[in-house]
PDB file of C-alpha atoms in Angstrom:
ATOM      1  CA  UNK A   1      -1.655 -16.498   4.621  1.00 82.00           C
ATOM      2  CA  UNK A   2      -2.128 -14.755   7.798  1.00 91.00           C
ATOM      3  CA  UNK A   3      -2.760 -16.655  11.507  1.00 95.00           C
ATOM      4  CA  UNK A   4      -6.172 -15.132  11.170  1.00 95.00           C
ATOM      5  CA  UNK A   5      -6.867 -17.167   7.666  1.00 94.00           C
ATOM      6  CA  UNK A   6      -4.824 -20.620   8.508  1.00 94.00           C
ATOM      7  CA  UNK A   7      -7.013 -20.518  11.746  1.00 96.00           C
ATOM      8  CA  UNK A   8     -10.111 -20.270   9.631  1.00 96.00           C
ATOM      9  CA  UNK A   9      -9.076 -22.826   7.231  1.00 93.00           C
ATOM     10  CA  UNK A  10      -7.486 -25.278   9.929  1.00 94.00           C
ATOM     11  CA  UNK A  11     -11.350 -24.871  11.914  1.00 95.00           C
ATOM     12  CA  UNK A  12     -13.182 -25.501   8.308  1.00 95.00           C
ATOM     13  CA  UNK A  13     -15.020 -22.004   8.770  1.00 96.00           C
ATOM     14  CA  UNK A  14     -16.712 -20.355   5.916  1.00 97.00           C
ATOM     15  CA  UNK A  15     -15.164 -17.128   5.862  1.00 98.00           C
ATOM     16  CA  UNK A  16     -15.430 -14.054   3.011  1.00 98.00           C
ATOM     17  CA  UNK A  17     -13.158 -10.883   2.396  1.00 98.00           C
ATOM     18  CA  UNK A  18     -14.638  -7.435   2.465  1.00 98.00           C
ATOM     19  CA  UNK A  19     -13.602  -4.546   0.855  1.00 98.00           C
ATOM     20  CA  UNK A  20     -15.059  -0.993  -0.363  1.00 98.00           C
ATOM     21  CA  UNK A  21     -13.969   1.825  -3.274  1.00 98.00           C
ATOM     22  CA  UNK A  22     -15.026   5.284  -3.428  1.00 98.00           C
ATOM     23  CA  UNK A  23     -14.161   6.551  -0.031  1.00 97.00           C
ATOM     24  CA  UNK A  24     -12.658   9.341  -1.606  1.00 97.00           C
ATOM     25  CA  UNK A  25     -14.200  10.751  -4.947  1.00 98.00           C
ATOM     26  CA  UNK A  26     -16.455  13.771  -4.614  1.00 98.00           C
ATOM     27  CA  UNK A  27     -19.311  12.208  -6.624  1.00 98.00           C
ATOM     28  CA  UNK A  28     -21.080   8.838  -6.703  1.00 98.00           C
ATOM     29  CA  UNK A  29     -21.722   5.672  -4.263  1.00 98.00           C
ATOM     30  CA  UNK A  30     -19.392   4.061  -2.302  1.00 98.00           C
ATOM     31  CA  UNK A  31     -19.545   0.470  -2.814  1.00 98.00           C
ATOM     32  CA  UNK A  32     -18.334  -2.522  -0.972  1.00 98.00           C
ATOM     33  CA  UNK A  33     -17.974  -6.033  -2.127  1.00 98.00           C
ATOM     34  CA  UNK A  34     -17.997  -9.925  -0.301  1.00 98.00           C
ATOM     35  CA  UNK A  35     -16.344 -12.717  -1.875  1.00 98.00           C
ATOM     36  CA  UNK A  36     -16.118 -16.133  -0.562  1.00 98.00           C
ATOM     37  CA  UNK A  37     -13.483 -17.841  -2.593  1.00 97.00           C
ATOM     38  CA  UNK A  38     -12.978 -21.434  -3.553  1.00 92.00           C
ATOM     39  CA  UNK A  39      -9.862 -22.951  -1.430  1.00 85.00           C
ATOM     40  CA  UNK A  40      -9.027 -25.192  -4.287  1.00 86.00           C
ATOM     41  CA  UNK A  41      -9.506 -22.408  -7.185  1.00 88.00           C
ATOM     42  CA  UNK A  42      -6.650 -19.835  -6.825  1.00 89.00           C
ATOM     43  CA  UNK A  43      -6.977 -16.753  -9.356  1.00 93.00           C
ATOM     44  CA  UNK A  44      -3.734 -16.207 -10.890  1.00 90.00           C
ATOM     45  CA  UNK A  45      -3.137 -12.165 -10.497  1.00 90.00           C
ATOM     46  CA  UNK A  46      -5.497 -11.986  -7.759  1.00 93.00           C
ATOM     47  CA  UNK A  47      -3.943  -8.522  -6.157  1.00 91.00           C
ATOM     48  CA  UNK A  48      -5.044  -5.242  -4.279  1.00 90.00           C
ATOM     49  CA  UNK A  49      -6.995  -3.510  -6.415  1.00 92.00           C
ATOM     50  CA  UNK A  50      -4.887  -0.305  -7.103  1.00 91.00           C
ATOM     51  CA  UNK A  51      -1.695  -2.809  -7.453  1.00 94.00           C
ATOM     52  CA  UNK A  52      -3.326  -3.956 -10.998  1.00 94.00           C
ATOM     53  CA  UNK A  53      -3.522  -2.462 -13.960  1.00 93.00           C
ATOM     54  CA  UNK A  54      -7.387  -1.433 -15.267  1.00 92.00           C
ATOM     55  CA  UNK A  55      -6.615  -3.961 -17.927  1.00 95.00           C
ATOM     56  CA  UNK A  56      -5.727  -6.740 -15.549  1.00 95.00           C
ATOM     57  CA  UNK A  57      -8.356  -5.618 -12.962  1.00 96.00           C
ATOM     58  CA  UNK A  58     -11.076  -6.331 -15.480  1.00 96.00           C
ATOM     59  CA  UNK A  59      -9.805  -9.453 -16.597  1.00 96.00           C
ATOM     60  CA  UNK A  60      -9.386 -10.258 -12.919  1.00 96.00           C
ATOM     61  CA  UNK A  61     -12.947  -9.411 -12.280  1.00 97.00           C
ATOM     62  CA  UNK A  62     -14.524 -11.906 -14.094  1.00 96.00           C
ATOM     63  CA  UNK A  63     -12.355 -14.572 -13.147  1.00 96.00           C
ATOM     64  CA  UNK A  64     -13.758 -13.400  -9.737  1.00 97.00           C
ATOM     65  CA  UNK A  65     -17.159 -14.140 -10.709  1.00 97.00           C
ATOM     66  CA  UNK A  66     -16.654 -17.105 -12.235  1.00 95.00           C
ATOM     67  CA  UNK A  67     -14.767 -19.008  -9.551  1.00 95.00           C
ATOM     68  CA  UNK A  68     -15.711 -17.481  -6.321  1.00 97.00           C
ATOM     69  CA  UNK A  69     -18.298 -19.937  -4.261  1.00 97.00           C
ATOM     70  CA  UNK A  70     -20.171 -16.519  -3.429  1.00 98.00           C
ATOM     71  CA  UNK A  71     -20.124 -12.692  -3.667  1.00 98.00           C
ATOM     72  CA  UNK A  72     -22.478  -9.799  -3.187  1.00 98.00           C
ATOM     73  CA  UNK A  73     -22.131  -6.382  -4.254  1.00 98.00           C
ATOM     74  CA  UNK A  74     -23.545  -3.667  -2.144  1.00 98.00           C
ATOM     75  CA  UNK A  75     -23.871   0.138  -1.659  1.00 98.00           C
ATOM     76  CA  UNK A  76     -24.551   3.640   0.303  1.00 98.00           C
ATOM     77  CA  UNK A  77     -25.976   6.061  -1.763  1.00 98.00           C
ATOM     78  CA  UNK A  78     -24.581   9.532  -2.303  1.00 98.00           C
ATOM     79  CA  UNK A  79     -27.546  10.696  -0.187  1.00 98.00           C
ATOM     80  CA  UNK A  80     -26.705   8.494   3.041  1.00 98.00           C
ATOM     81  CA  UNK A  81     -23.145   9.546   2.511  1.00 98.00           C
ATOM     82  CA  UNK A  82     -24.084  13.214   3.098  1.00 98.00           C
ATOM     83  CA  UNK A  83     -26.450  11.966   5.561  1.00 98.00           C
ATOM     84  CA  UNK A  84     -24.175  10.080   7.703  1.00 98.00           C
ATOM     85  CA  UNK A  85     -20.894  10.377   6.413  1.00 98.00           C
ATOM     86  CA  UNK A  86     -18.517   8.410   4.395  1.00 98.00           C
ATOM     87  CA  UNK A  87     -17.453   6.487   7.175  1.00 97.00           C
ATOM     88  CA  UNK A  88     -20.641   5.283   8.480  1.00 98.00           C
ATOM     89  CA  UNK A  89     -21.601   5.200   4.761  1.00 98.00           C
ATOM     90  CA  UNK A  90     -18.591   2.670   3.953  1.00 98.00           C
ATOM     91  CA  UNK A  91     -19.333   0.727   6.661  1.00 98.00           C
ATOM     92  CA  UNK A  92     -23.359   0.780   5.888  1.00 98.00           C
ATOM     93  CA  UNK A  93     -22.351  -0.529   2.128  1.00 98.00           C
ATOM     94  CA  UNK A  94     -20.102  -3.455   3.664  1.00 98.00           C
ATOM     95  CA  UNK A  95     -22.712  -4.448   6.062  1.00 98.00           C
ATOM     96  CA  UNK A  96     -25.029  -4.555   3.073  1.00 98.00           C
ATOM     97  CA  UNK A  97     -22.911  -6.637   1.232  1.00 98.00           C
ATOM     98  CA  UNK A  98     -22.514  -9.352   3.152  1.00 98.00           C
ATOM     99  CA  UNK A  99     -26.364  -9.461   3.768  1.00 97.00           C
ATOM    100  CA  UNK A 100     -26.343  -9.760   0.290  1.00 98.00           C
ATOM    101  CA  UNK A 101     -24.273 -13.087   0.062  1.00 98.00           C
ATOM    102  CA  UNK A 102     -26.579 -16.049  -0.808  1.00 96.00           C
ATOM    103  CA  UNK A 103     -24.957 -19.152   1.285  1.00 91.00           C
ATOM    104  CA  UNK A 104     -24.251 -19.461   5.081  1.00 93.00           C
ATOM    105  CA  UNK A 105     -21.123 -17.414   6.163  1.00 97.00           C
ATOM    106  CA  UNK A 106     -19.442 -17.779   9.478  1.00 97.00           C
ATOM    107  CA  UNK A 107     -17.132 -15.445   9.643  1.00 98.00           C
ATOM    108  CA  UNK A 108     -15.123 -12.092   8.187  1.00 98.00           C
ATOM    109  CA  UNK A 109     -12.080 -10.478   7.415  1.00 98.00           C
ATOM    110  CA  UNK A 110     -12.624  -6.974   6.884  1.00 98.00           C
ATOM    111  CA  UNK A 111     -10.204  -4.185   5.021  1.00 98.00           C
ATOM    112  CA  UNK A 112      -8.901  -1.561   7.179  1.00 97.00           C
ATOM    113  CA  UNK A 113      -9.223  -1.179  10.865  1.00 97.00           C
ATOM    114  CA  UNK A 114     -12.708  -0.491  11.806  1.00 96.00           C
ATOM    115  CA  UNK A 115     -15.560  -3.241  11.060  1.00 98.00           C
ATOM    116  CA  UNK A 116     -19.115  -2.691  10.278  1.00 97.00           C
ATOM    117  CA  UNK A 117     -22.145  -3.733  12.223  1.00 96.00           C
ATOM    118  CA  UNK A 118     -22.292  -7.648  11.587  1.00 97.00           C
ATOM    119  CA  UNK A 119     -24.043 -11.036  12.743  1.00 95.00           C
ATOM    120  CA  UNK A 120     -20.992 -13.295  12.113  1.00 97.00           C
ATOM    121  CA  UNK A 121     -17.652 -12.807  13.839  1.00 97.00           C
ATOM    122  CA  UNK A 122     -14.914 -10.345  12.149  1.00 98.00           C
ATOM    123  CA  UNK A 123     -11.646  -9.388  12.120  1.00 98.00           C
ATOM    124  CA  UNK A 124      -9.988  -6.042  10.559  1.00 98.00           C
ATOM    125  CA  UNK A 125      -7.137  -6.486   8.947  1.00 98.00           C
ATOM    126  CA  UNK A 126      -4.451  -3.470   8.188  1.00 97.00           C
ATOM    127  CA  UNK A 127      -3.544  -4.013   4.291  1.00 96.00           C
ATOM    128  CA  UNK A 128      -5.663  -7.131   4.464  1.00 96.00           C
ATOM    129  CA  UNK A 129      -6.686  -5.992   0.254  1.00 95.00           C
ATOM    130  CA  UNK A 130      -2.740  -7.333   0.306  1.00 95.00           C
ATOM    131  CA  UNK A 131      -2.594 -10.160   2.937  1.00 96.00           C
ATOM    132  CA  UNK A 132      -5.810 -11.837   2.233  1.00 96.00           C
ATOM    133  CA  UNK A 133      -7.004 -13.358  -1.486  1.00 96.00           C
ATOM    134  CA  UNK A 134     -10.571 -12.762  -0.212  1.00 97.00           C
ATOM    135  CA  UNK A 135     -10.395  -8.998   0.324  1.00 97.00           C
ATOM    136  CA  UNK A 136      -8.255  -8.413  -2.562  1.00 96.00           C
ATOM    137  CA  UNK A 137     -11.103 -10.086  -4.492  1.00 97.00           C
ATOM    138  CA  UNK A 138     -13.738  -8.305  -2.802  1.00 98.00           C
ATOM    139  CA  UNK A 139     -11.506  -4.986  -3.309  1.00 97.00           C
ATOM    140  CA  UNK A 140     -11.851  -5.987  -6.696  1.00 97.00           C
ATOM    141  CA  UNK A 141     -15.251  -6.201  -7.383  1.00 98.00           C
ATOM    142  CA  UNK A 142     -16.026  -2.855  -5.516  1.00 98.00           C
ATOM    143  CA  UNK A 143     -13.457  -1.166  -7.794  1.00 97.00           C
ATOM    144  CA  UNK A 144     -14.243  -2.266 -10.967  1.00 98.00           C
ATOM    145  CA  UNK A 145     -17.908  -1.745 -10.719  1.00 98.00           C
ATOM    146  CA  UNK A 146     -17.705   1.385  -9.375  1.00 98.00           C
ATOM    147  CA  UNK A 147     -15.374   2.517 -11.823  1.00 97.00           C
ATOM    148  CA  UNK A 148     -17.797   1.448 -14.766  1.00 98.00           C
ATOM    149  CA  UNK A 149     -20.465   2.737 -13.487  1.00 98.00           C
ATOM    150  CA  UNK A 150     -18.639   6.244 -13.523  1.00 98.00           C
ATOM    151  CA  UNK A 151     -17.760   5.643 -17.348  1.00 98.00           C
ATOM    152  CA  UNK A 152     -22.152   5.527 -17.557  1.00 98.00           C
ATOM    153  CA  UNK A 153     -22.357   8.576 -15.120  1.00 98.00           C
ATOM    154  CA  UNK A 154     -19.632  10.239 -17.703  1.00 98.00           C
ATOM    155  CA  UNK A 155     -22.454   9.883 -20.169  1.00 98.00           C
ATOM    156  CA  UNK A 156     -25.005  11.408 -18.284  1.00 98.00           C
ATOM    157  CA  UNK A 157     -23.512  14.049 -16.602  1.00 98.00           C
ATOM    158  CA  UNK A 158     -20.699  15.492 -19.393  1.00 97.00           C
ATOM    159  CA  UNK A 159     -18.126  17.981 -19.229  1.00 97.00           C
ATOM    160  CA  UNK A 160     -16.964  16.741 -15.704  1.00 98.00           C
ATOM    161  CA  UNK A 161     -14.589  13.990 -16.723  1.00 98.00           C
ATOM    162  CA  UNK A 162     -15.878  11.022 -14.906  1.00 98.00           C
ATOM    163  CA  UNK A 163     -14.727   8.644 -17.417  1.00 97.00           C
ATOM    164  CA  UNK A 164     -11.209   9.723 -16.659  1.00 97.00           C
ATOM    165  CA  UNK A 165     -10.892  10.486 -13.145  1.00 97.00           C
ATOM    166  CA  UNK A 166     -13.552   8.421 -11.917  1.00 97.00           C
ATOM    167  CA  UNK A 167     -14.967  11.223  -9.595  1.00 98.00           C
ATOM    168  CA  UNK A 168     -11.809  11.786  -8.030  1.00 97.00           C
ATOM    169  CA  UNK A 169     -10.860  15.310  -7.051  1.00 96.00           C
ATOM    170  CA  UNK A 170      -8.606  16.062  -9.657  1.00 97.00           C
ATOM    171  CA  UNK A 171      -7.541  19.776 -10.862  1.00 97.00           C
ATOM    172  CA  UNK A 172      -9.756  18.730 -14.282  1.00 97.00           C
ATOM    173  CA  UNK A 173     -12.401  17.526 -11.967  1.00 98.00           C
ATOM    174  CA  UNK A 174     -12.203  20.751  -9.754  1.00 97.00           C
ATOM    175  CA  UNK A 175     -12.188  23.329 -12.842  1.00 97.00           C
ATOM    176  CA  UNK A 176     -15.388  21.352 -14.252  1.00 97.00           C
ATOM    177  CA  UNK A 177     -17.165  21.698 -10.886  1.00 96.00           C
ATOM    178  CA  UNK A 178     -16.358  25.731 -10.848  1.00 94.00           C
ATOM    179  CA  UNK A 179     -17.383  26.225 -14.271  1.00 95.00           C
ATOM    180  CA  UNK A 180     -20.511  23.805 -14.615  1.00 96.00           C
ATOM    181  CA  UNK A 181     -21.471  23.397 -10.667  1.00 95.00           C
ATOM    182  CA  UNK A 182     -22.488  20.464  -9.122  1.00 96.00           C
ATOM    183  CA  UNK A 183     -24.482  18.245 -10.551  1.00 97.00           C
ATOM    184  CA  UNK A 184     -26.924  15.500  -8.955  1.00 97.00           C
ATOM    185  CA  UNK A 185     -24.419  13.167  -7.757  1.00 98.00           C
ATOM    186  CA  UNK A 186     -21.563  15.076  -5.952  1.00 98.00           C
ATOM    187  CA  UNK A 187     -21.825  14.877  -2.553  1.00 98.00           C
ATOM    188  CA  UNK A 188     -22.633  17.920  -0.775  1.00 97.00           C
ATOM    189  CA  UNK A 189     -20.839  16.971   2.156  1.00 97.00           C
ATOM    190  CA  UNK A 190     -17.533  17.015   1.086  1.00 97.00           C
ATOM    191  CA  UNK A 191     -15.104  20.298   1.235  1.00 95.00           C
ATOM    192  CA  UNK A 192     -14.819  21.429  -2.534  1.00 95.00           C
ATOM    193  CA  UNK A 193     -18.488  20.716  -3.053  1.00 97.00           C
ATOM    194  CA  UNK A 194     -19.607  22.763  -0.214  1.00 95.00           C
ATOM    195  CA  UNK A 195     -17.237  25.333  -0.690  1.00 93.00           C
ATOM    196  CA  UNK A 196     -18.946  25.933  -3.912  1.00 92.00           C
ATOM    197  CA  UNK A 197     -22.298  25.573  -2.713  1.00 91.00           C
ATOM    198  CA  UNK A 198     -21.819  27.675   0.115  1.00 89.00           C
ATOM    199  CA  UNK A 199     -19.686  30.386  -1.877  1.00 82.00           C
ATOM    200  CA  UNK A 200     -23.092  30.291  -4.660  1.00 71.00           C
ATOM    201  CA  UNK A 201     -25.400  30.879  -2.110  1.00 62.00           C
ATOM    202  CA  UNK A 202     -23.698  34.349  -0.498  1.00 55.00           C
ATOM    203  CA  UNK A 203     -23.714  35.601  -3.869  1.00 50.00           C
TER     204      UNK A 203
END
């Protein structure tokens, strides 16, 4: 554990993890998850996110639900994305999540370096979806519900290959926006999707 954590622990403070996935894909919400987890119910696996296998991160998952004390799953919608950007977006879904956590919470350890706007006390913490079982759990969460709900998108929108690349921009991903052009959940904001749009429009 890191000083941050033991200090927690040692003061008998309520603390969660927080994490968020889809930063980068050029389509759907970026989500963020908050997990307080039991001190006396370790989850054998528990890892980063993108350290585990999707087989393993699933399996994970609802270990997750079943033992954490709390957890909340949150989001910013492709639309505040474009509207404010991912990283006021990310931070928006975070700040969301935690709201969304049923019991008292006195504190947070937050993935990354930058923390979003909260009531309780916070710390960032570089690779914390490493250091910390919390955010790893949290990273967790976000990940795997994102990524299933792209395997739903897949059905709506086809021919784009969310089910397989999740909305990442990959060169299937890029060929399927030329061809079919964007559909109602890429977000307009980012480069390749623009570029498009913008390239459409002088036409």
């Amino acid at each position: 554990m890191i000083d941050i954590e033991l200090s927690l622990i040692e003061q008998g403070l309520v603390y969660c993890g927080i994490d968020e996935a889809g930063a980068g894909p050029l389509c759907g919400d970026v989500l963020a998850a908050a997990v307080v987890l039991h001190p006396d119910r370790p989850i054998p696996g528990l890892d980063d996110s993108k350290k585990l296998t999707e087989k393993r991160r699933q399996i994970v998952y609802e270990q997750i639900l079943e033992s954490a004390v709390d957890y909340a799953i949150a989001r910013a919608t492709v639309a505040e994305i474009d509207d404010i950007n991912i990283l006021n977006a990310r931070m928006l879904a975070m700040t969301r999540a935690v709201a969304g956590l049923s019991g008292d919470v006195e504190y947070a350890l937050v993935d990354g370096n930058r923390l979003p706007p909260l009531d309780i006390a916070a710390t960032a913490v570089i690779k914390g979806d490493s250091l910390v079982q919390a955010i790893a759990a949290a990273s967790v969460l976000a990940k795997v519900t994102r990524d299933r709900e792209m395997l739903a998108l897949d059905k709506v929108y086809p021919g784009y290959g969310f089910a397989q690349h999740k909305g990442y921009g990959t060169k299937v991903h890029l060929q399927a926006l030329h061809t079919l052009g964007p559909c109602a959940i890429h977000r307009r904001s980012y480069a390749p999707v623009r570029a498009l749009l913008e390239s459409d429009s002088t036409r």
